[in-house]
């Protein structure tokens, strides 16, 4: 089978690594890929937001299956274009990807199926939004409606912060489209965890839980980032809570999407807030989390391809994930300065001496090759990932790898997994 993966971050490196282990995979192309991905797959230059270009590429390269990594091509309808060309594709249609692309849409779906989530209201007018904030008081959460590359959410501890957030959103700080409307939500206290399920339009198959660390500094301090590390499973997401989330949030959502004629096919990533033994929905994403995917793939290995294919072809009913009772943890190494300004191009040494096996893997998130060496080419640069019988063992292995990487231009958090350890 010839497989095309769209994307070029740590998530796509982990997907490529798992897919490549499956004997069904004959040829693997990743577009655009990165320097780490290039070690195990072909990388191709391709405009992954252009459905027609992707379809043309698939025909030219005799591709049999397409896996879409990030949300932007999904929201742009790339999965629709590939499916219309008759190829199986892993990733939802643009209509179903609205579960991530519009916060107001997700809230409407929750209301329609009575899924527990934060109380909310939507506004196209800043004055009305501000009146609502003044009436509700802080803490309160202000969100730009559309995709804002992980930004566009202001968790306001004071009324002043919320009012300033509304001004920023309507001023277009997070993009003109994301700033057309604002969603204002009740602040939910609790512990966050992520629940990943595959959906083929009807059947829902849980494939794992994870927790990430959004703040840049040890002890969850400093500014927000795209995620500085993650581990799986998430102990706070107990079997009982997972069952409640499936029964009250995820299965009703999938049924509601099917009822509307826009069935959800792909991985559904539910961000949950857990308090008093109950989960409420924070948000949906229509793709794997990054870096959560890295720990899920480390635990799933080659079967990930079979599951993604079954998902794309509507064959999830009766399937199961074969889990080892193990743990995986990933440490993000970022360029000094991230998430603020950071330099590109610093040399990373020592990677070639590290083990790469079913327990240890350094996934590349933002690297490039220069004169035979690896250099940093992004903010989040490496995802140093390990597996173990316990979370502590996975952590020790991951930091063991970190300590052998010679990269003065980068840093990482030293406390990934602390909540669960
Ligand atoms: P989102 O992009 O919607 O996931 O929001 C980003 C982050 O903001 C989440 O991961 C939460 O940490 C936080 N957040 C979003 N909505 C709420 C809420 N209603 N209550 C508390 N925290 C929230
Ligand atoms: N790590 C969070 C995300 O992928 O959205």
CSV table of C-alpha atoms and ligand atoms in Angstrom, one decimal:
chain,number,residue,atom,x,y,z
A,1,UNK,CA,0.0,0.0,0.0
A,2,UNK,CA,1.2,3.5,-0.8
A,3,UNK,CA,0.4,6.0,1.9
A,4,UNK,CA,0.5,9.8,2.0
A,5,UNK,CA,0.6,11.7,5.3
A,6,UNK,CA,-0.1,15.4,5.2
A,7,UNK,CA,1.8,17.6,7.7
A,8,UNK,CA,5.3,18.1,9.0
A,9,UNK,CA,5.5,18.3,12.7
A,10,UNK,CA,6.1,15.9,15.6
A,11,UNK,CA,2.6,14.5,15.3
A,12,UNK,CA,3.3,13.5,11.7
A,13,UNK,CA,6.7,12.0,12.5
A,14,UNK,CA,5.0,9.8,15.1
A,15,UNK,CA,2.2,8.8,12.7
A,16,UNK,CA,4.8,8.0,10.0
A,17,UNK,CA,6.9,6.0,12.5
A,18,UNK,CA,3.8,3.9,13.5
A,19,UNK,CA,2.6,3.5,9.9
A,20,UNK,CA,6.0,2.5,8.7
A,21,UNK,CA,6.2,-0.5,11.2
A,22,UNK,CA,3.1,-2.0,9.6
A,23,UNK,CA,4.0,-4.6,6.9
A,24,UNK,CA,1.0,-3.3,4.8
A,25,UNK,CA,2.9,-0.1,4.2
A,26,UNK,CA,5.0,-0.4,1.0
A,27,UNK,CA,5.8,3.2,0.3
A,28,UNK,CA,5.3,6.2,2.6
A,29,UNK,CA,5.4,9.8,1.5
A,30,UNK,CA,5.0,12.7,4.0
A,31,UNK,CA,4.2,16.3,2.7
A,32,UNK,CA,6.0,18.4,3.6
A,33,UNK,CA,7.7,16.3,6.3
A,34,UNK,CA,10.8,17.4,8.1
A,35,UNK,CA,14.4,16.3,8.7
A,36,UNK,CA,13.4,13.6,11.2
A,37,UNK,CA,10.7,12.2,8.9
A,38,UNK,CA,13.1,12.2,6.0
A,39,UNK,CA,15.0,9.4,7.8
A,40,UNK,CA,12.1,7.0,7.4
A,41,UNK,CA,9.9,8.2,4.6
A,42,UNK,CA,10.0,10.3,1.4
A,43,UNK,CA,9.3,13.9,1.9
A,44,UNK,CA,7.4,15.9,-0.8
A,45,UNK,CA,6.7,19.6,-1.4
A,46,UNK,CA,3.0,20.0,-1.8
A,47,UNK,CA,0.4,22.6,-0.9
A,48,UNK,CA,-1.5,20.6,1.7
A,49,UNK,CA,-4.3,23.2,1.9
A,50,UNK,CA,-5.1,22.7,-1.8
A,51,UNK,CA,-7.4,19.7,-2.2
A,52,UNK,CA,-7.1,19.6,-6.0
A,53,UNK,CA,-3.3,19.6,-5.7
A,54,UNK,CA,-3.4,16.8,-3.2
A,55,UNK,CA,-5.7,14.7,-5.4
A,56,UNK,CA,-3.4,15.3,-8.4
A,57,UNK,CA,-0.4,14.2,-6.3
A,58,UNK,CA,-2.2,11.0,-5.2
A,59,UNK,CA,-2.9,10.1,-8.8
A,60,UNK,CA,0.7,10.8,-9.9
A,61,UNK,CA,2.2,8.7,-7.0
A,62,UNK,CA,-0.5,5.9,-7.0
A,63,UNK,CA,-1.4,6.7,-3.4
A,64,UNK,CA,-3.9,4.2,-1.8
A,65,UNK,CA,-4.6,5.9,1.5
A,66,UNK,CA,-4.3,9.5,2.8
A,67,UNK,CA,-3.8,10.5,6.5
A,68,UNK,CA,-4.4,14.1,7.3
A,69,UNK,CA,-2.4,15.3,10.4
A,70,UNK,CA,-3.3,19.0,11.1
A,71,UNK,CA,-6.6,20.8,11.3
A,72,UNK,CA,-6.1,23.4,8.6
A,73,UNK,CA,-6.3,21.1,5.6
A,74,UNK,CA,-9.4,19.4,7.1
A,75,UNK,CA,-11.1,22.8,7.6
A,76,UNK,CA,-10.2,23.6,4.0
A,77,UNK,CA,-12.0,20.5,2.7
A,78,UNK,CA,-8.9,18.5,1.7
A,79,UNK,CA,-10.5,15.2,3.0
A,80,UNK,CA,-13.7,16.0,1.0
A,81,UNK,CA,-11.6,16.4,-2.2
A,82,UNK,CA,-9.7,13.1,-1.6
A,83,UNK,CA,-12.8,11.2,-0.8
A,84,UNK,CA,-14.6,12.7,-3.9
A,85,UNK,CA,-11.7,11.3,-6.0
A,86,UNK,CA,-12.5,7.8,-4.6
A,87,UNK,CA,-9.6,7.4,-2.2
A,88,UNK,CA,-9.9,6.4,1.4
A,89,UNK,CA,-8.9,9.3,3.7
A,90,UNK,CA,-8.3,9.5,7.4
A,91,UNK,CA,-9.7,12.8,8.6
A,92,UNK,CA,-13.2,14.4,8.7
A,93,UNK,CA,-15.0,16.4,6.1
A,94,UNK,CA,-14.9,20.2,6.3
A,95,UNK,CA,-18.5,20.1,7.6
A,96,UNK,CA,-17.5,17.7,10.4
A,97,UNK,CA,-14.3,19.5,11.1
A,98,UNK,CA,-16.4,22.4,12.3
A,99,UNK,CA,-16.3,20.7,15.7
A,100,UNK,CA,-12.9,22.3,15.9
A,101,UNK,CA,-13.1,25.1,13.4
A,102,UNK,CA,-16.1,26.8,15.2
A,103,UNK,CA,-16.4,27.0,18.9
A,104,UNK,CA,-20.0,28.2,18.6
A,105,UNK,CA,-20.9,25.2,16.4
A,106,UNK,CA,-19.5,22.8,19.0
A,107,UNK,CA,-21.6,24.5,21.7
A,108,UNK,CA,-24.7,24.3,19.6
A,109,UNK,CA,-24.1,20.5,19.1
A,110,UNK,CA,-23.6,20.2,22.9
A,111,UNK,CA,-26.9,21.9,23.5
A,112,UNK,CA,-28.7,19.8,20.9
A,113,UNK,CA,-27.6,16.6,22.6
A,114,UNK,CA,-27.5,17.8,26.2
A,115,UNK,CA,-23.8,17.1,26.6
A,116,UNK,CA,-22.3,18.6,29.8
A,117,UNK,CA,-20.2,21.7,29.0
A,118,UNK,CA,-19.7,25.3,30.3
A,119,UNK,CA,-22.7,27.6,30.0
A,120,UNK,CA,-22.1,29.9,27.0
A,121,UNK,CA,-23.3,32.8,24.8
A,122,UNK,CA,-22.2,34.1,21.4
A,123,UNK,CA,-21.8,37.7,20.3
A,124,UNK,CA,-21.1,39.4,16.9
A,125,UNK,CA,-21.1,42.8,18.7
A,126,UNK,CA,-18.4,43.9,21.2
A,127,UNK,CA,-20.7,46.1,23.2
A,128,UNK,CA,-23.2,43.3,23.8
A,129,UNK,CA,-20.3,40.9,24.7
A,130,UNK,CA,-19.0,43.4,27.2
A,131,UNK,CA,-22.4,43.8,28.8
A,132,UNK,CA,-22.6,40.0,29.2
A,133,UNK,CA,-19.2,39.9,30.9
A,134,UNK,CA,-20.1,42.7,33.3
A,135,UNK,CA,-23.3,40.9,34.2
A,136,UNK,CA,-21.6,37.5,34.7
A,137,UNK,CA,-18.4,38.7,36.4
A,138,UNK,CA,-15.0,37.0,36.5
A,139,UNK,CA,-13.5,34.4,36.2
A,140,UNK,CA,-14.8,33.9,32.7
A,141,UNK,CA,-13.5,32.6,29.4
A,142,UNK,CA,-13.5,34.6,26.2
A,143,UNK,CA,-12.9,32.8,22.9
A,144,UNK,CA,-12.5,33.8,19.2
A,145,UNK,CA,-15.0,31.7,17.3
A,146,UNK,CA,-12.8,30.3,14.6
A,147,UNK,CA,-9.4,28.6,14.2
A,148,UNK,CA,-6.7,30.7,15.8
A,149,UNK,CA,-3.7,28.3,15.7
A,150,UNK,CA,-4.2,27.4,19.4
A,151,UNK,CA,-4.4,31.0,20.5
A,152,UNK,CA,-7.6,33.0,20.7
A,153,UNK,CA,-8.7,31.8,24.1
A,154,UNK,CA,-8.5,34.1,27.1
A,155,UNK,CA,-9.1,32.5,30.4
A,156,UNK,CA,-9.8,35.8,32.3
A,157,UNK,CA,-9.4,35.9,36.0
A,158,UNK,CA,-10.6,39.5,36.1
A,159,UNK,CA,-13.4,41.4,34.3
A,160,UNK,CA,-10.8,43.8,32.9
A,161,UNK,CA,-8.9,41.0,31.2
A,162,UNK,CA,-12.1,39.6,29.7
A,163,UNK,CA,-13.0,43.1,28.3
A,164,UNK,CA,-9.5,43.5,26.9
A,165,UNK,CA,-9.8,40.0,25.3
A,166,UNK,CA,-13.1,41.0,23.6
A,167,UNK,CA,-11.4,44.0,22.1
A,168,UNK,CA,-8.4,42.0,20.9
A,169,UNK,CA,-10.6,39.4,19.2
A,170,UNK,CA,-12.8,42.0,17.4
A,171,UNK,CA,-9.6,43.9,16.4
A,172,UNK,CA,-8.6,40.8,14.5
A,173,UNK,CA,-5.6,39.9,16.7
A,174,UNK,CA,-6.2,36.2,16.1
A,175,UNK,CA,-7.1,36.6,12.4
A,176,UNK,CA,-10.0,38.4,10.7
A,177,UNK,CA,-12.1,35.3,10.4
A,178,UNK,CA,-11.6,34.1,13.9
A,179,UNK,CA,-12.5,37.6,15.1
A,180,UNK,CA,-15.9,37.9,13.5
A,181,UNK,CA,-17.6,36.4,16.6
A,182,UNK,CA,-16.8,35.8,20.2
A,183,UNK,CA,-18.0,32.9,22.4
A,184,UNK,CA,-18.1,33.6,26.2
A,185,UNK,CA,-18.1,30.7,28.6
A,186,UNK,CA,-18.5,30.0,32.2
A,187,UNK,CA,-15.1,29.3,33.8
A,188,UNK,CA,-14.8,25.6,34.7
A,189,UNK,CA,-12.4,24.6,37.5
A,190,UNK,CA,-10.9,21.1,37.6
A,191,UNK,CA,-8.2,18.9,36.0
A,192,UNK,CA,-7.9,18.7,32.2
A,193,UNK,CA,-7.4,15.6,30.3
A,194,UNK,CA,-7.7,14.5,26.7
A,195,UNK,CA,-9.7,11.6,25.4
A,196,UNK,CA,-9.0,10.3,21.9
A,197,UNK,CA,-11.6,8.2,20.0
A,198,UNK,CA,-11.9,7.0,16.4
A,199,UNK,CA,-15.3,7.5,14.7
A,200,UNK,CA,-16.3,6.0,11.4
A,201,UNK,CA,-19.5,8.0,11.3
A,202,UNK,CA,-21.4,5.7,13.6
A,203,UNK,CA,-19.1,3.6,15.8
A,204,UNK,CA,-16.9,5.1,18.4
A,205,UNK,CA,-13.7,3.4,19.4
A,206,UNK,CA,-11.6,4.8,22.3
A,207,UNK,CA,-7.9,4.7,21.6
A,208,UNK,CA,-6.4,6.3,24.6
A,209,UNK,CA,-6.1,9.2,27.0
A,210,UNK,CA,-3.4,11.8,27.6
A,211,UNK,CA,-2.5,14.9,29.5
A,212,UNK,CA,-0.3,17.7,28.3
A,213,UNK,CA,1.5,20.6,29.9
A,214,UNK,CA,0.6,23.9,28.3
A,215,UNK,CA,2.7,26.3,30.3
A,216,UNK,CA,6.3,26.9,29.3
A,217,UNK,CA,7.9,26.7,32.8
A,218,UNK,CA,8.3,24.0,35.5
A,219,UNK,CA,5.4,23.8,37.9
A,220,UNK,CA,3.0,25.0,35.2
A,221,UNK,CA,4.2,28.6,35.3
A,222,UNK,CA,4.8,31.2,32.5
A,223,UNK,CA,3.0,31.8,29.2
A,224,UNK,CA,0.9,29.2,27.3
A,225,UNK,CA,2.5,27.1,24.6
A,226,UNK,CA,1.4,24.5,22.1
A,227,UNK,CA,2.3,21.9,24.7
A,228,UNK,CA,5.6,21.2,26.4
A,229,UNK,CA,5.1,17.5,27.0
A,230,UNK,CA,2.5,14.8,27.4
A,231,UNK,CA,1.9,11.4,28.9
A,232,UNK,CA,-0.5,8.5,28.3
A,233,UNK,CA,-2.6,7.2,29.9
A,234,UNK,CA,-4.0,10.0,32.0
A,235,UNK,CA,-4.8,8.6,35.5
A,236,UNK,CA,-7.4,11.3,36.2
A,237,UNK,CA,-9.5,9.9,33.2
A,238,UNK,CA,-10.5,6.8,35.1
A,239,UNK,CA,-12.6,4.0,33.4
A,240,UNK,CA,-15.7,5.4,35.1
A,241,UNK,CA,-15.1,8.9,33.8
A,242,UNK,CA,-14.3,7.7,30.4
A,243,UNK,CA,-17.6,5.8,30.3
A,244,UNK,CA,-19.5,8.9,31.4
A,245,UNK,CA,-17.8,11.0,28.8
A,246,UNK,CA,-18.6,8.5,26.1
A,247,UNK,CA,-22.2,8.1,27.2
A,248,UNK,CA,-23.0,11.8,27.8
A,249,UNK,CA,-20.6,13.7,25.5
A,250,UNK,CA,-18.9,11.8,22.7
A,251,UNK,CA,-21.5,9.2,21.5
A,252,UNK,CA,-24.3,11.8,21.6
A,253,UNK,CA,-22.1,14.2,19.6
A,254,UNK,CA,-21.4,11.6,17.0
A,255,UNK,CA,-25.0,10.7,16.7
A,256,UNK,CA,-26.0,14.3,16.4
A,257,UNK,CA,-23.4,14.9,13.6
A,258,UNK,CA,-24.8,11.8,11.7
A,259,UNK,CA,-28.4,13.0,12.2
A,260,UNK,CA,-27.5,16.4,10.6
A,261,UNK,CA,-26.1,14.6,7.6
A,262,UNK,CA,-22.5,15.4,8.4
A,263,UNK,CA,-21.2,12.2,10.0
A,264,UNK,CA,-17.9,12.5,11.8
A,265,UNK,CA,-15.1,10.2,10.4
A,266,UNK,CA,-11.6,10.4,11.9
A,267,UNK,CA,-10.0,10.9,15.3
A,268,UNK,CA,-12.1,13.0,17.6
A,269,UNK,CA,-10.0,14.6,20.4
A,270,UNK,CA,-12.2,15.6,23.3
A,271,UNK,CA,-10.6,18.1,25.8
A,272,UNK,CA,-12.3,17.4,29.1
A,273,UNK,CA,-12.5,19.2,32.4
A,274,UNK,CA,-12.8,16.8,35.3
A,275,UNK,CA,-14.2,17.8,38.7
A,276,UNK,CA,-16.2,16.0,41.4
A,277,UNK,CA,-15.9,12.7,39.4
A,278,UNK,CA,-17.6,14.2,36.3
A,279,UNK,CA,-16.2,15.2,32.9
A,280,UNK,CA,-17.5,18.3,31.0
A,281,UNK,CA,-16.4,19.2,27.5
A,282,UNK,CA,-13.9,22.0,27.1
A,283,UNK,CA,-13.4,21.6,23.3
A,284,UNK,CA,-13.2,19.2,20.5
A,285,UNK,CA,-10.3,18.9,18.0
A,286,UNK,CA,-10.7,17.1,14.7
A,287,UNK,CA,-7.2,15.7,14.7
A,288,UNK,CA,-4.6,14.1,17.0
A,289,UNK,CA,-3.1,16.4,19.6
A,290,UNK,CA,0.5,17.4,19.2
A,291,UNK,CA,2.4,16.2,21.3
A,292,UNK,CA,-0.3,13.8,22.6
A,293,UNK,CA,-0.1,11.8,19.3
A,294,UNK,CA,3.5,11.0,20.0
A,295,UNK,CA,2.7,9.2,23.2
A,296,UNK,CA,-0.4,7.5,21.7
A,297,UNK,CA,1.6,6.2,18.7
A,298,UNK,CA,4.4,5.0,20.9
A,299,UNK,CA,1.9,2.8,22.8
A,300,UNK,CA,-0.1,1.7,19.7
A,301,UNK,CA,2.7,1.0,17.2
A,302,UNK,CA,1.8,-0.6,13.9
A,303,UNK,CA,-1.8,-1.3,14.7
A,304,UNK,CA,-2.4,2.4,14.3
A,305,UNK,CA,-2.5,2.0,10.5
A,306,UNK,CA,-5.1,-0.8,10.6
A,307,UNK,CA,-7.3,1.3,12.9
A,308,UNK,CA,-7.0,4.4,10.8
A,309,UNK,CA,-7.8,2.5,7.7
A,310,UNK,CA,-10.8,0.7,9.3
A,311,UNK,CA,-12.0,4.2,10.5
A,312,UNK,CA,-11.8,5.6,7.0
A,313,UNK,CA,-13.6,2.7,5.5
A,314,UNK,CA,-16.4,2.5,8.0
A,315,UNK,CA,-15.3,-0.8,9.6
A,316,UNK,CA,-14.7,0.1,13.3
A,317,UNK,CA,-17.6,-2.0,14.6
A,318,UNK,CA,-16.2,-4.9,16.6
A,319,UNK,CA,-12.6,-3.7,16.4
A,320,UNK,CA,-10.5,-3.3,19.5
A,321,UNK,CA,-7.2,-1.7,20.4
A,322,UNK,CA,-4.6,-4.1,21.8
A,323,UNK,CA,-3.1,-2.3,24.7
A,324,UNK,CA,0.0,-3.2,26.7
A,325,UNK,CA,-0.4,-2.1,30.3
A,326,UNK,CA,2.3,0.5,29.7
A,327,UNK,CA,2.9,4.2,29.8
A,328,UNK,CA,4.5,6.7,27.5
A,329,UNK,CA,5.8,10.2,28.1
A,330,UNK,CA,7.2,12.8,25.7
A,331,UNK,CA,9.4,15.8,26.6
A,332,UNK,CA,9.2,18.8,24.2
A,333,UNK,CA,12.6,20.4,23.6
A,334,UNK,CA,12.0,24.0,22.3
A,335,UNK,CA,14.3,26.7,21.0
A,336,UNK,CA,15.5,29.2,23.7
A,337,UNK,CA,13.0,32.1,23.8
A,338,UNK,CA,9.9,30.0,22.8
A,339,UNK,CA,7.0,30.8,23.0
A,340,UNK,CA,8.3,34.3,22.4
A,341,UNK,CA,10.9,35.2,19.8
A,342,UNK,CA,13.4,32.5,19.2
A,343,UNK,CA,16.4,31.9,16.9
A,344,UNK,CA,16.4,29.4,14.1
A,345,UNK,CA,19.3,27.4,12.8
A,346,UNK,CA,21.1,26.4,16.0
A,347,UNK,CA,23.0,23.0,15.7
A,348,UNK,CA,21.6,19.9,17.5
A,349,UNK,CA,24.2,17.2,18.1
A,350,UNK,CA,24.1,13.7,19.5
A,351,UNK,CA,20.9,12.5,18.0
A,352,UNK,CA,22.5,9.8,15.9
A,353,UNK,CA,23.8,8.0,18.9
A,354,UNK,CA,20.4,7.6,20.6
A,355,UNK,CA,18.5,4.4,20.5
A,356,UNK,CA,15.5,4.3,18.2
A,357,UNK,CA,13.3,1.3,19.1
A,358,UNK,CA,9.8,0.5,20.5
A,359,UNK,CA,10.8,2.1,23.8
A,360,UNK,CA,12.8,5.2,22.7
A,361,UNK,CA,12.2,7.6,19.9
A,362,UNK,CA,13.1,11.2,19.3
A,363,UNK,CA,10.4,12.6,17.1
A,364,UNK,CA,11.2,15.8,15.2
A,365,UNK,CA,8.8,18.7,15.4
A,366,UNK,CA,10.7,21.5,13.8
A,367,UNK,CA,14.1,20.6,12.3
A,368,UNK,CA,15.9,20.9,9.1
A,369,UNK,CA,19.0,19.3,7.7
A,370,UNK,CA,22.0,21.6,7.0
A,371,UNK,CA,25.4,20.4,5.7
A,372,UNK,CA,24.7,16.9,7.0
A,373,UNK,CA,23.7,18.1,10.5
A,374,UNK,CA,20.4,18.8,12.2
A,375,UNK,CA,19.4,22.3,13.0
A,376,UNK,CA,16.4,23.8,14.8
A,377,UNK,CA,13.8,25.2,12.4
A,378,UNK,CA,10.8,26.0,14.7
A,379,UNK,CA,9.8,26.9,18.2
A,380,UNK,CA,9.0,23.3,19.4
A,381,UNK,CA,11.8,21.3,17.9
A,382,UNK,CA,12.1,17.8,19.3
A,383,UNK,CA,9.7,15.4,21.1
A,384,UNK,CA,11.8,13.1,23.2
A,385,UNK,CA,9.6,10.1,23.8
A,386,UNK,CA,9.9,6.9,25.8
A,387,UNK,CA,7.7,4.0,27.0
A,388,UNK,CA,7.9,2.1,30.2
A,389,UNK,CA,6.1,-0.3,32.5
A,390,UNK,CA,5.3,2.6,34.8
A,391,UNK,CA,5.1,6.3,34.1
A,392,UNK,CA,8.2,6.9,36.3
A,393,UNK,CA,10.1,4.4,34.1
A,394,UNK,CA,8.9,6.2,30.9
A,395,UNK,CA,9.9,9.5,32.4
A,396,UNK,CA,13.4,8.4,33.4
A,397,UNK,CA,14.0,6.9,30.0
A,398,UNK,CA,12.8,10.1,28.2
A,399,UNK,CA,15.0,12.4,30.4
A,400,UNK,CA,17.9,9.9,29.9
A,401,UNK,CA,17.6,10.7,26.2
A,402,UNK,CA,17.2,14.4,26.8
A,403,UNK,CA,20.5,14.5,28.8
A,404,UNK,CA,22.4,12.9,25.9
A,405,UNK,CA,21.3,15.6,23.4
A,406,UNK,CA,23.8,18.4,22.9
A,407,UNK,CA,21.8,21.5,22.0
A,408,UNK,CA,22.8,24.7,23.8
A,409,UNK,CA,20.2,26.6,21.8
A,410,UNK,CA,17.3,24.6,23.3
A,411,UNK,CA,15.5,23.9,26.6
A,412,UNK,CA,12.8,21.7,28.1
A,413,UNK,CA,10.7,21.4,31.2
A,414,UNK,CA,12.2,19.0,33.8
A,415,UNK,CA,8.8,18.0,35.4
A,416,UNK,CA,6.7,16.5,32.7
A,417,UNK,CA,4.3,14.0,34.3
A,418,UNK,CA,4.5,15.6,37.8
A,419,UNK,CA,0.7,15.6,38.3
A,420,UNK,CA,0.5,11.8,37.8
A,421,UNK,CA,3.8,10.8,39.5
B,1,LIG,P1,-9.6,25.6,23.9
B,1,LIG,O1,-8.7,26.1,22.7
B,1,LIG,O2,-11.0,25.9,23.8
B,1,LIG,O3,-9.2,24.2,24.4
B,1,LIG,O4,-9.0,26.5,25.1
B,1,LIG,C1,-7.7,26.5,25.5
B,1,LIG,C2,-7.5,26.2,27.0
B,1,LIG,O5,-8.2,27.2,27.7
B,1,LIG,C3,-8.1,24.9,27.5
B,1,LIG,O6,-7.2,23.8,27.3
B,1,LIG,C4,-8.4,25.2,28.9
B,1,LIG,O7,-7.2,25.1,29.7
B,1,LIG,C5,-8.8,26.6,28.9
B,1,LIG,N1,-10.3,26.7,28.8
B,1,LIG,C6,-11.0,26.8,27.7
B,1,LIG,N2,-12.4,26.9,28.1
B,1,LIG,C7,-12.4,26.9,29.4
B,1,LIG,C8,-13.5,27.0,30.3
B,1,LIG,N3,-14.8,27.1,30.0
B,1,LIG,N4,-13.1,26.9,31.7
B,1,LIG,C9,-11.8,26.9,32.1
B,1,LIG,N5,-10.8,26.8,31.2
B,1,LIG,C10,-11.1,26.8,29.9
B,2,LIG,N1,-1.5,19.8,22.5
B,2,LIG,C1,-2.7,20.4,22.2
B,2,LIG,C2,-3.2,20.3,20.8
B,2,LIG,O1,-2.7,19.6,20.0
B,2,LIG,O2,-4.2,21.0,20.5
